[in-house]
Every structure is written in structure tokens, then in C-alpha cells.
XYZ file of C-alpha atoms in Angstrom:
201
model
C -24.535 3.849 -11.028
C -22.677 6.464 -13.206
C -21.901 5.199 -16.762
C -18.517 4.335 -17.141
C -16.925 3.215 -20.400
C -13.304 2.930 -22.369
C -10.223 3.933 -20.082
C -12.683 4.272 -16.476
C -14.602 0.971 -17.750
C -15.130 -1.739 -14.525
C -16.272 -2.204 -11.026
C -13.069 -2.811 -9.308
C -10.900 0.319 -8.882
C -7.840 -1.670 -7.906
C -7.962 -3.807 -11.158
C -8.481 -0.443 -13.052
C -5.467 1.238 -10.885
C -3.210 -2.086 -12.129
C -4.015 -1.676 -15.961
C -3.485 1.914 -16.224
C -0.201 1.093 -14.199
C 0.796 -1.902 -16.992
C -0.360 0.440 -19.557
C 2.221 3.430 -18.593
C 5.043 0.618 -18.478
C 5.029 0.698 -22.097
C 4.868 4.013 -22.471
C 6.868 6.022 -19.512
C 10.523 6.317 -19.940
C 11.418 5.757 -16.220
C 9.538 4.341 -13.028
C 6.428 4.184 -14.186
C 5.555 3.231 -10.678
C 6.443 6.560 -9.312
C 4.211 8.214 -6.313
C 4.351 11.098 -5.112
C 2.983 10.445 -1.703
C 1.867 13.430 1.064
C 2.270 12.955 4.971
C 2.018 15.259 7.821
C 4.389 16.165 10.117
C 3.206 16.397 13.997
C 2.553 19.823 13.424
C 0.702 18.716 10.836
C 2.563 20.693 8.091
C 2.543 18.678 5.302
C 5.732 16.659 3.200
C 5.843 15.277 -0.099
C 8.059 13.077 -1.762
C 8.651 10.259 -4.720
C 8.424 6.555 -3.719
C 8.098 3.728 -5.922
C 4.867 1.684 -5.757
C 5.952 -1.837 -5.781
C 2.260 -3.515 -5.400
C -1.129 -2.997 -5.641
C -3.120 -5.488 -4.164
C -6.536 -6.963 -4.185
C -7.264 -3.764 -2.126
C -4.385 -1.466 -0.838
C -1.264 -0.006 -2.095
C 1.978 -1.271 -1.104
C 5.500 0.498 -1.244
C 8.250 0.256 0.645
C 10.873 2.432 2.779
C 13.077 2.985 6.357
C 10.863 3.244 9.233
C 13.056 5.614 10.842
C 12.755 8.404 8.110
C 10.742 11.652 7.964
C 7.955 9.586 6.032
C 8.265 6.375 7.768
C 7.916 8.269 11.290
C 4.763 10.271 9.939
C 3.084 7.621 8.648
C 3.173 5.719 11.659
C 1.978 8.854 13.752
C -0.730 9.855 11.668
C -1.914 6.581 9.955
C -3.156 8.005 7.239
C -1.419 9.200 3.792
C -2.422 10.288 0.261
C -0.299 9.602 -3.015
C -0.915 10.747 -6.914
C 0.271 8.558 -9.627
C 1.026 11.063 -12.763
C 2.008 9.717 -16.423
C 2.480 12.051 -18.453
C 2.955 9.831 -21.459
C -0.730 9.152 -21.219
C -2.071 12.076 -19.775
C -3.534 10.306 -16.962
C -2.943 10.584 -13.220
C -4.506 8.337 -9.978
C -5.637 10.502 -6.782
C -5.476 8.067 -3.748
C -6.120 8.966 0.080
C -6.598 6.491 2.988
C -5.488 4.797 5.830
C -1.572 3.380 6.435
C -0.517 -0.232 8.029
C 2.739 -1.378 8.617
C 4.033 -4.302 6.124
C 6.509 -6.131 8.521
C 6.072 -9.862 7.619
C 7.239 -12.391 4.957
C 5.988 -10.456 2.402
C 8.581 -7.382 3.154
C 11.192 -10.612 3.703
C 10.328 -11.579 0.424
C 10.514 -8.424 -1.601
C 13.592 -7.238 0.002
C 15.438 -10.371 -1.613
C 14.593 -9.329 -4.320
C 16.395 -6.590 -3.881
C 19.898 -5.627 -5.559
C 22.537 -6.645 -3.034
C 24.195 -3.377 -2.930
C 20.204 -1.917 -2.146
C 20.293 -4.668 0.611
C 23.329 -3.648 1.893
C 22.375 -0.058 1.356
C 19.055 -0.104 3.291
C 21.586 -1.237 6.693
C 23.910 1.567 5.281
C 21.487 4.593 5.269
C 20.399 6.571 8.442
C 17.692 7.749 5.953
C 16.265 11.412 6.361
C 19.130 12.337 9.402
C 22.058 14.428 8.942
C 25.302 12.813 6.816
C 28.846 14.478 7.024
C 29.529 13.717 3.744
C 29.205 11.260 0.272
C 32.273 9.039 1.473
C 31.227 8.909 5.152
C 28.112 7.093 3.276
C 30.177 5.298 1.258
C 32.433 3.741 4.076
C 29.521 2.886 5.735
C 28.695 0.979 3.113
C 31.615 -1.361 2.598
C 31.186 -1.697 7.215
C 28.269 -3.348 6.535
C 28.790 -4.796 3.201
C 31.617 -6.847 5.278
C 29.203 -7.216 8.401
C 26.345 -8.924 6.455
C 27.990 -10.972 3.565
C 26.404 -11.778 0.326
C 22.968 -12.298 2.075
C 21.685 -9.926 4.538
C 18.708 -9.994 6.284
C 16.062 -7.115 6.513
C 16.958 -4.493 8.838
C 13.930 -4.479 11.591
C 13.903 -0.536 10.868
C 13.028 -1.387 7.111
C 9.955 -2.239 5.680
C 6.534 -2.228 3.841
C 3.423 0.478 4.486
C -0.029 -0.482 3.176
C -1.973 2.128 1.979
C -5.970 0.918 2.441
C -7.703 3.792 0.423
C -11.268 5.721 1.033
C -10.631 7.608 -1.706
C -9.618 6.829 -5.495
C -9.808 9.286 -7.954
C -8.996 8.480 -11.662
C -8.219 11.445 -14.029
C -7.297 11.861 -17.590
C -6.677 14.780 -19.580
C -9.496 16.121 -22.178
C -9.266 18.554 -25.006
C -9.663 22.267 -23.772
C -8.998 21.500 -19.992
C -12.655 19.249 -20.620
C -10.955 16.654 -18.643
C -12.919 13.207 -17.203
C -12.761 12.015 -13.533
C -14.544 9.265 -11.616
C -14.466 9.611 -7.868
C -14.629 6.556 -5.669
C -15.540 7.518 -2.065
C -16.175 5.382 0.988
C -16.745 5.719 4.694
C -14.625 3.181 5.443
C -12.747 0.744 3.781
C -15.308 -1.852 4.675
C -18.367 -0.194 3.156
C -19.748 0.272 -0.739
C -17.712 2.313 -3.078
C -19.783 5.425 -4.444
C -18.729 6.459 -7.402
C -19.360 10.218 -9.205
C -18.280 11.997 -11.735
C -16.642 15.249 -11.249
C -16.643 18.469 -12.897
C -13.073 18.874 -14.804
């Protein structure tokens, strides 16, 4: 087992993943959840893009997004994804690839209650990722469905959760003179052992 201590101290990489995440809540001025998260096209060009992690569970990533967009199309052709989590405020960043799962049950019921009404009312609004004529052809659209679906709307079927179940979890942070540390946790698939090395910077 490679010696771990401070920051990359502990055997669970998803309980690690959550405290570095509470930690940069103090410390990030906005959305410290922020991912940038990679996808392939069906050319298999690649995309990038920020989302905002909204859970990380006992062992995948959870976020949340129209199925019908350029991401939410790719991830269900592909299944698979990869996402870094940067703070700069702590000089730390989270490397994650794996495989993708649809989130399409109570719990994307649940968080999309939670939601602001006008982001409920949004999510029925948006075409996401297609064409738009113009900011008050949005707009309009809005206040259609903001009439359609009342104070309580329901979640569109095209919007919902993706679980991302990771083979690969890479914790970084930054050392003096580019000297920086990372752990690598590697599996073959996300029912085996994690193997964990330490990388060159």
C-alpha cells in the first residue's frame, strides 16, 4: 500500500473526494462544485463543458442536465465520461474517468424540487444545445410554460440525473517548484480492488 498522509490521508476515495469538496466551499468564491466534464461526440471528437456536481455518493458522481443536449446525447451513446474538479483557492484539482448511468427515478424527482421554480420552469423552457432565434423567443417560452405548469411542475421526462461510476480517481495538489503530489486510484472495473500509486508530478 503506498503511504498516504495529511490532505490524500484514507481508504475511501469518495469520502476523500467529499472533504476536499466541503473544504473548497469555504474557500471558492463561486460553485465550488464546478466540473468540467469531457464527452465524445459519435465521431468521437471530443466536448467539454462546466456542470455542477450536485452529489457524490457512496460510490459515483451525480450531476444533473437535459437529456436531449449535446452532452446528454453523448453520454448516453458512449457511456462513459471523464470530469476534473479544479479549486484554485486550494491549489488542488480531482481527475475522474468512468462509466455513465442514467439517474431517472425519485431521486432526480426529488432534487428537481428542489429546484428554483423559475429553473423548474426553465428546464421545460430550454431546447438545450439546439438553435434559438433569439433572447426573447426564450423568454416567451418561458412565461408558455410558466402558465402551462403552475407553481409546481413536474420533471420533464427529457430532464434528468447521469451517474458517473469511476475506474479512475486521481487526486492532485500543487507543490512548490512544479514538485506537485498525486495518488492514482485505478481499477478494472468498478467491482474490483482500488490500486493506488503515486505519480511522478
Amino acid at each position: 500500500m503506498v503511504k498516504r498522509k495529511g490532505i490524500f490521508a484514507g481508504d475511501d476515495p469518495f469520502q476523500l473526494a467529499r472533504e476536499w469538496l466541503a473544504e473548497a466551499t469555504h474557500s471558492e468564491p463561486n460553485d465550488a462544485n464546478a466540473i468540467q466534464l469531457a464527452t465524445v461526440d459519435k465521431d468521437g471528437l471530443p466536448n467539454v463543458r462546466t456542470v455542477l456536481l450536485k452529489e457524490i455518493e457512496e460510490a459515483a458522481f451525480v450531476f444533473y442536465t437535459n437529456y436531449g443536449s449535446a452532452k446528454g446525447l453523448e453520454l448516453d451513446a458512449s457511456g462513459k465520461a471523464a470530469f476534473v474538479m479544479h479549486w484554485k483557492s486550494l491549489r488542488r484539482q480531482i481527475r475522474v474517468r468512468g462509466l455513465v448511468e442514467r439517474e431517472d427515478g425519485d431521486k432526480a424527482d426529488a432534487y428537481y424540487k428542489s429546484r428554483a421554480l423559475q429553473s423548474r420552469v426553465g428546464a421545460w423552457a430550454s431546447r438545450q444545445s439546439q438553435p434559438l432565434q433569439s433572447r426573447e423567443a426564450l423568454m416567451a417560452e418561458v412565461a408558455r410554460q410558466s402558465l402551462r405548469h403552475g407553481t409546481d411542475p413536474e420533471r420533464p421526462p427529457f430532464w434528468g440525473g447521469f451517474r458517473i461510476t469511476p475506474v479512475e480517481i486521481e487526486f492532485w495538489a500543487d507543490g512548490a517548484f512544479r514538485l506537485h503530489d498525486r495518488f492514482r486510484w485505478t481499477r478494472e472495473t468498478v467491482d474490483s480492488m482500488w490500486e493506488i500509486v503515486r505519480l511522478h508530478p
